[in-house]
mmCIF file of N, CA and C in Angstrom:
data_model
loop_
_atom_site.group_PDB
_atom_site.id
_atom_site.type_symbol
_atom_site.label_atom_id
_atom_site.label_comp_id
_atom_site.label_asym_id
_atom_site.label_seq_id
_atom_site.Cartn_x
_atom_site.Cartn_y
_atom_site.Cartn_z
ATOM 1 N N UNK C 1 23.084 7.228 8.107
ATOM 2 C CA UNK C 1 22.492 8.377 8.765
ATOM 3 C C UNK C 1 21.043 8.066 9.088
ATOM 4 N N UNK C 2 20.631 8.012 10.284
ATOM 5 C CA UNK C 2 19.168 7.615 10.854
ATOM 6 C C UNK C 2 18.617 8.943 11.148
ATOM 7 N N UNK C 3 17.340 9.117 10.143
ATOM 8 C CA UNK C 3 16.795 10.656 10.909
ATOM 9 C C UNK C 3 15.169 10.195 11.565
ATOM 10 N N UNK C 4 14.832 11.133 12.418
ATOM 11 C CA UNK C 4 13.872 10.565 13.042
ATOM 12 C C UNK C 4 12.786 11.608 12.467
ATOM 13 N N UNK C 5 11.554 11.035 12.223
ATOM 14 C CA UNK C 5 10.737 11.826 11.271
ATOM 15 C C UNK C 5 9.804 12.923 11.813
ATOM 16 N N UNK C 6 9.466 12.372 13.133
ATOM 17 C CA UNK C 6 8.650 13.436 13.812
ATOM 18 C C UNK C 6 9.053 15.141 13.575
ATOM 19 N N UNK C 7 9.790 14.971 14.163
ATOM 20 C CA UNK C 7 11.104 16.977 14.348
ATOM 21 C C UNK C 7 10.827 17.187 13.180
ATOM 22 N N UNK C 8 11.485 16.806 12.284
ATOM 23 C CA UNK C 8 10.955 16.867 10.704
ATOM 24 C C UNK C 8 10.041 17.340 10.386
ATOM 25 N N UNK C 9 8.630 16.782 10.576
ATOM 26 C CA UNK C 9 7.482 16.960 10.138
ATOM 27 C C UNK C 9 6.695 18.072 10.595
ATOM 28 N N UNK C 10 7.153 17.930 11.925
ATOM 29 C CA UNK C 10 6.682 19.536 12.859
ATOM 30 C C UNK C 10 7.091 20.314 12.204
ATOM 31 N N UNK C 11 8.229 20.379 11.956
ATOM 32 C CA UNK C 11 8.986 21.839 11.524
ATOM 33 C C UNK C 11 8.288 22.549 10.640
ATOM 34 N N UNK C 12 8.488 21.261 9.483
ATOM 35 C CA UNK C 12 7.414 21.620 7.747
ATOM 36 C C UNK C 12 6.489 22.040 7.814
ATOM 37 N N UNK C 13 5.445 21.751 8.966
ATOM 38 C CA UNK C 13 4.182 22.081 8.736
ATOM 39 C C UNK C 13 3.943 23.570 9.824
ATOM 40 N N UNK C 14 5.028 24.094 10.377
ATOM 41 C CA UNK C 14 5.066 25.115 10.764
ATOM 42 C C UNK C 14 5.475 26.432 9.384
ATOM 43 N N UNK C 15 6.486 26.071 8.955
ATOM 44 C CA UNK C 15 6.483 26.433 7.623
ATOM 45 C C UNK C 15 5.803 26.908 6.319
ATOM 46 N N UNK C 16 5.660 27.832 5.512
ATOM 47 C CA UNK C 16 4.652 28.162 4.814
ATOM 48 C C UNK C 16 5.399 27.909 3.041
ATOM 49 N N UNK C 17 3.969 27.718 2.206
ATOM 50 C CA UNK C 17 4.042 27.134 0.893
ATOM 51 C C UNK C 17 4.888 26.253 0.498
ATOM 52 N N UNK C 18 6.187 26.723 0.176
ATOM 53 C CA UNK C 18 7.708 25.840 -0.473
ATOM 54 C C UNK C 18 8.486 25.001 0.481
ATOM 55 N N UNK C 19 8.231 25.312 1.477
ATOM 56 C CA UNK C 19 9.154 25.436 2.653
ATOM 57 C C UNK C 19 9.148 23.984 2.860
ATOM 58 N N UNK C 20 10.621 23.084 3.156
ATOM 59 C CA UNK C 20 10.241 21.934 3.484
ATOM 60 C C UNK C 20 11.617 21.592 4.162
ATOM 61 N N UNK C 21 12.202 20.049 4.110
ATOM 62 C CA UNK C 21 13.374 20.148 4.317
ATOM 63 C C UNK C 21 13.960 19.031 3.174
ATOM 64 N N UNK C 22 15.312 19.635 3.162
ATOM 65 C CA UNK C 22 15.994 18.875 1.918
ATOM 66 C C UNK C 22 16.989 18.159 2.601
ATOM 67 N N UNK C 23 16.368 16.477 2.230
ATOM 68 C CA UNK C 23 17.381 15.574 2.985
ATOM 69 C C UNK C 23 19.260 15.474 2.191
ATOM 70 N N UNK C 24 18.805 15.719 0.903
ATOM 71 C CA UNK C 24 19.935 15.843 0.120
ATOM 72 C C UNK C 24 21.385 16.739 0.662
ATOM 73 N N UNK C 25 21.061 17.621 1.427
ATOM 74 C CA UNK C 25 21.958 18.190 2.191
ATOM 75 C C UNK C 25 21.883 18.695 3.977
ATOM 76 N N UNK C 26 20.705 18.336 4.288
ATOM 77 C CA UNK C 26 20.338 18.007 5.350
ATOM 78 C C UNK C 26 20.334 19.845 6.271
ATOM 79 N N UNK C 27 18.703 20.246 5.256
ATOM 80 C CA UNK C 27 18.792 21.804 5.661
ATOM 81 C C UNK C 27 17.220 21.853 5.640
ATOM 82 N N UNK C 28 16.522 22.698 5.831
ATOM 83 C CA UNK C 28 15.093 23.295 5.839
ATOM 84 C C UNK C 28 15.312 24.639 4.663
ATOM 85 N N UNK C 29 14.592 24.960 4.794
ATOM 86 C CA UNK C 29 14.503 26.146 3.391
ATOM 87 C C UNK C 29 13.350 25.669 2.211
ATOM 88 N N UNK C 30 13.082 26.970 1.535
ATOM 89 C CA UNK C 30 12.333 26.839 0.111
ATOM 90 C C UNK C 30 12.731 25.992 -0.919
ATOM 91 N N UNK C 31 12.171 25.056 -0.732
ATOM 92 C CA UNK C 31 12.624 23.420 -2.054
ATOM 93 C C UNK C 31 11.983 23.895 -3.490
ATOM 94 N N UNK C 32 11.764 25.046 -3.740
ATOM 95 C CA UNK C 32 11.768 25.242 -5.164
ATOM 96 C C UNK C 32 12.798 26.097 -5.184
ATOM 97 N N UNK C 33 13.390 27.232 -4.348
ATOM 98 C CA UNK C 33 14.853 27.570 -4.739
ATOM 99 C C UNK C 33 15.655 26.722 -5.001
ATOM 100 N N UNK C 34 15.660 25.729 -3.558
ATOM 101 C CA UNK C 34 16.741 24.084 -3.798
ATOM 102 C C UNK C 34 17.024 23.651 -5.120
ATOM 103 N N UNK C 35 15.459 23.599 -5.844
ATOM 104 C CA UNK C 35 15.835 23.088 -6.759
ATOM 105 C C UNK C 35 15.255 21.822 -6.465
ATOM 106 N N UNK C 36 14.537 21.342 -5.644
ATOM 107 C CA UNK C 36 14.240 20.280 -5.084
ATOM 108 C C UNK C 36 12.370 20.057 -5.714
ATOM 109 N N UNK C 37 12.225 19.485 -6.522
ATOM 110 C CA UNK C 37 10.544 19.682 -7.320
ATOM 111 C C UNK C 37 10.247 18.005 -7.596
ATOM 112 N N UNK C 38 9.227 18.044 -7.549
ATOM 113 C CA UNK C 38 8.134 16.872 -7.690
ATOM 114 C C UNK C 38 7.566 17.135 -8.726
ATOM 115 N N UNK C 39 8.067 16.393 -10.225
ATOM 116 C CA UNK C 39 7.190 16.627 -11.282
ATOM 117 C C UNK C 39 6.093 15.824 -11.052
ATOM 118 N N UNK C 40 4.970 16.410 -11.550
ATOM 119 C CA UNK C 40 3.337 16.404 -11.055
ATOM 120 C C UNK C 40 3.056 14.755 -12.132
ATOM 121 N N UNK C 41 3.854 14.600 -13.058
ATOM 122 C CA UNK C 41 3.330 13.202 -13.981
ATOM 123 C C UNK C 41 4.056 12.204 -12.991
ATOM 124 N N UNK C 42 5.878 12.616 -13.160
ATOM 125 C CA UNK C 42 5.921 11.404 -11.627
ATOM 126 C C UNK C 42 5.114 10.923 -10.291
ATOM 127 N N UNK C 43 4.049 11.977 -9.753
ATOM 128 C CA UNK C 43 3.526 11.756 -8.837
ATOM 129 C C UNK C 43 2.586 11.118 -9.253
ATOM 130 N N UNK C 44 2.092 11.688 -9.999
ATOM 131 C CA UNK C 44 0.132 10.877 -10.843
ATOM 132 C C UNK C 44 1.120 9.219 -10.890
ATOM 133 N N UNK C 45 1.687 9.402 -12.206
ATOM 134 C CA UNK C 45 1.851 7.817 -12.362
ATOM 135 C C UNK C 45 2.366 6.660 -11.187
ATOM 136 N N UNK C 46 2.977 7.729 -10.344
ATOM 137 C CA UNK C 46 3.229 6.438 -9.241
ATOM 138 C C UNK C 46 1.838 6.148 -8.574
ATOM 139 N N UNK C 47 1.083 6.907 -8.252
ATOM 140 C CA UNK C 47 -0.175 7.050 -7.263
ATOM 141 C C UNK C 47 -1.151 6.171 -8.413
ATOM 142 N N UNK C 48 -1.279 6.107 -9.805
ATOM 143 C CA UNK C 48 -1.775 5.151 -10.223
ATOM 144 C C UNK C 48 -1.334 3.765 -10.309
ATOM 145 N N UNK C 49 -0.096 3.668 -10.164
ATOM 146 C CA UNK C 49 0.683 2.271 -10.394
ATOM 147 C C UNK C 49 0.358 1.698 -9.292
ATOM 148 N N UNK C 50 0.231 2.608 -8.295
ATOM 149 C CA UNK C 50 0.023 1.975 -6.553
ATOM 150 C C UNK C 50 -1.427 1.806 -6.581
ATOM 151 N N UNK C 51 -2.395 2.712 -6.730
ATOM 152 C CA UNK C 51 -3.701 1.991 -7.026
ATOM 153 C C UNK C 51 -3.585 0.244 -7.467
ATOM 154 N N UNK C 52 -3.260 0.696 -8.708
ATOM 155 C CA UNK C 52 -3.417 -0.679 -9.976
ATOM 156 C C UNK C 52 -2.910 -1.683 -9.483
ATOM 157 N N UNK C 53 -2.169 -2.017 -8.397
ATOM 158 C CA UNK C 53 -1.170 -2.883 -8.337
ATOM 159 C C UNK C 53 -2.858 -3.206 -6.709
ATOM 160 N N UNK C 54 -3.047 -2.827 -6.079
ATOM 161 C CA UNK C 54 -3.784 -2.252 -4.583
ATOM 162 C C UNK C 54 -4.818 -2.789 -5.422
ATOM 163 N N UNK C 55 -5.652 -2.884 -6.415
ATOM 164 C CA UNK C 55 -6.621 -3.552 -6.954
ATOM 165 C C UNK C 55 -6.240 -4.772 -7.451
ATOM 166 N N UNK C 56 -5.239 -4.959 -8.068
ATOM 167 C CA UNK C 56 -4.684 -6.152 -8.336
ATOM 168 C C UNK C 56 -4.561 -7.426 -7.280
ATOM 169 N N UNK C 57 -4.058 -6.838 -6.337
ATOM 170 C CA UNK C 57 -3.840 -7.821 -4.868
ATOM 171 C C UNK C 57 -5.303 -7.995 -4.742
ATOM 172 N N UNK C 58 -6.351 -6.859 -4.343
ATOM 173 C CA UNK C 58 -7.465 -7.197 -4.354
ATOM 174 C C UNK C 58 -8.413 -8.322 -4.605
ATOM 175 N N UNK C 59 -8.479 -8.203 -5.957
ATOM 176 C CA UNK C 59 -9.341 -9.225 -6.696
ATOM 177 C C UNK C 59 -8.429 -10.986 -6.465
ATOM 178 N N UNK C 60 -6.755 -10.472 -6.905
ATOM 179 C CA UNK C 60 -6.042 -11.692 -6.777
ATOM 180 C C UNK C 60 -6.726 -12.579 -5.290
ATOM 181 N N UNK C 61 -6.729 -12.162 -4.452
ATOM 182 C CA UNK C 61 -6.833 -12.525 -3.184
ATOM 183 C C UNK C 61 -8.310 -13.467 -3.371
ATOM 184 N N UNK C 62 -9.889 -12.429 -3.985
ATOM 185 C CA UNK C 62 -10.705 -12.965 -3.804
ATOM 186 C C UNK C 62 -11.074 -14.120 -5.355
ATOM 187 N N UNK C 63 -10.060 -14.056 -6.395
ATOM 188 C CA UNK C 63 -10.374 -15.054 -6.951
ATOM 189 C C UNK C 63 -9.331 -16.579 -6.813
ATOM 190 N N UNK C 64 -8.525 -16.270 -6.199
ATOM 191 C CA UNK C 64 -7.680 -17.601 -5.528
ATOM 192 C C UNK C 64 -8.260 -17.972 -4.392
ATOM 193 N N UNK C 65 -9.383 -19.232 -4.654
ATOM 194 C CA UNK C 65 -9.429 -19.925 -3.632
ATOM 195 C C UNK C 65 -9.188 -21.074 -3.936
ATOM 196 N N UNK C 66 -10.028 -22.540 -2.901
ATOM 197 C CA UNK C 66 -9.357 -23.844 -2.824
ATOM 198 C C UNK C 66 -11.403 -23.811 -4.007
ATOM 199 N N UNK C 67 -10.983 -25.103 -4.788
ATOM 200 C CA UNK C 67 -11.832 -25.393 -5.692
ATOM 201 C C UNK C 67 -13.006 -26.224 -4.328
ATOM 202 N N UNK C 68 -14.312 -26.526 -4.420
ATOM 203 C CA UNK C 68 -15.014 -27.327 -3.645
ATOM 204 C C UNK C 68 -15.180 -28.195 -3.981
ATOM 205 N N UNK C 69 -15.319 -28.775 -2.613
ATOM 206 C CA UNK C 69 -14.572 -30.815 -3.271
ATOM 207 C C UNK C 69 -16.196 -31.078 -2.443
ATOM 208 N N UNK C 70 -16.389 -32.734 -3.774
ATOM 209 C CA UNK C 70 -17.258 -33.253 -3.735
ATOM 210 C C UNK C 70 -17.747 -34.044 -3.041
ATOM 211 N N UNK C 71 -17.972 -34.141 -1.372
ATOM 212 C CA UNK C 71 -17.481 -35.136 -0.410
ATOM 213 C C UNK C 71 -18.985 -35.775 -0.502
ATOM 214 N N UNK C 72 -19.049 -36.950 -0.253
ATOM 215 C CA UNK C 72 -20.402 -37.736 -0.154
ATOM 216 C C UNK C 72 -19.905 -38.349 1.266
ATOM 217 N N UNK C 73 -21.470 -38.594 1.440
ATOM 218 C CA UNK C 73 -21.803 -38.721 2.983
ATOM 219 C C UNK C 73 -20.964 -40.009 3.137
ATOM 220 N N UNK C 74 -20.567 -40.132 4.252
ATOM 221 C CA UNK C 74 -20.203 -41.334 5.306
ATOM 222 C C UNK C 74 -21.031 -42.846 4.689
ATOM 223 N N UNK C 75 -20.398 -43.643 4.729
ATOM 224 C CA UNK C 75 -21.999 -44.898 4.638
ATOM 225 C C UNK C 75 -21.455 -45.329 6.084
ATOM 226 N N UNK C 76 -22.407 -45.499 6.374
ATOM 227 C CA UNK C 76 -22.571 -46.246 7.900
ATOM 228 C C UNK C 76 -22.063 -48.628 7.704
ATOM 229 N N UNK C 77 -21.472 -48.272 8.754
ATOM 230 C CA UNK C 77 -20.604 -49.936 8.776
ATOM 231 C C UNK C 77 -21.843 -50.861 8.754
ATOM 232 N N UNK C 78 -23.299 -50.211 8.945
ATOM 233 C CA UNK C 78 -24.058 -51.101 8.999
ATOM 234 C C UNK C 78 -25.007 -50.689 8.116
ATOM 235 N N UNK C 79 -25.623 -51.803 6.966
ATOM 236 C CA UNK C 79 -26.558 -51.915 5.997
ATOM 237 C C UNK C 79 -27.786 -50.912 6.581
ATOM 238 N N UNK C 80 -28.553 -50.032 5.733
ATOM 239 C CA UNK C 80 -29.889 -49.754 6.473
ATOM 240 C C UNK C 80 -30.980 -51.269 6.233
ATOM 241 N N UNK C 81 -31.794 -51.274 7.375
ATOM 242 C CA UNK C 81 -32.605 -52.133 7.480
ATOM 243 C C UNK C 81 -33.714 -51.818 7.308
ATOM 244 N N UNK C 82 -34.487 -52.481 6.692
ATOM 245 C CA UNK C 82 -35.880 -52.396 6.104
ATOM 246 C C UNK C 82 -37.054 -53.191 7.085
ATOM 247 N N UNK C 83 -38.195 -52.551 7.429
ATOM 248 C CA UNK C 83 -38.830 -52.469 8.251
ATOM 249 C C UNK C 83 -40.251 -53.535 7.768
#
């Protein structure tokens, strides 16, 4: 089943407080009658896990680099000459 999100989203936000739509049976109506609820610790802890993980990549990124290599100059095919 492919739903397209726009129509969706209009609708909801025409809608007041509860009002949303429940994909579970594929209706609009009050999602706390549904029965349809977002416990508030499931939300925190995902929204921190997604932080933590969003800082993680972060730093990962800026402390993996290539080590700096010790290159010494070129010597030239020819001796320097003394004057």
């Amino acid at each position: 089943m492919e739903m397209q999100i726009r129509p969706l989203y209009g609708r909801v936000l025409e809608g007041k407080d509860n009002f949303g739509y429940n994909a579970a049976i594929g209706e609009y109506g009050d999602l706390v009658e549904a029965g349809v609820v977002d416990p508030a610790k499931v939300t925190r802890t995902a929204l921190q896990s997604a932080a933590s993980i969003a800082g993680l990549i972060l730093t990962t990124d800026a402390a993996v680099a290539e080590a700096p290599k010790d290159e010494k100059p070129m010597q030239s095919a020819t001796p320097e000459l003394e004057y």
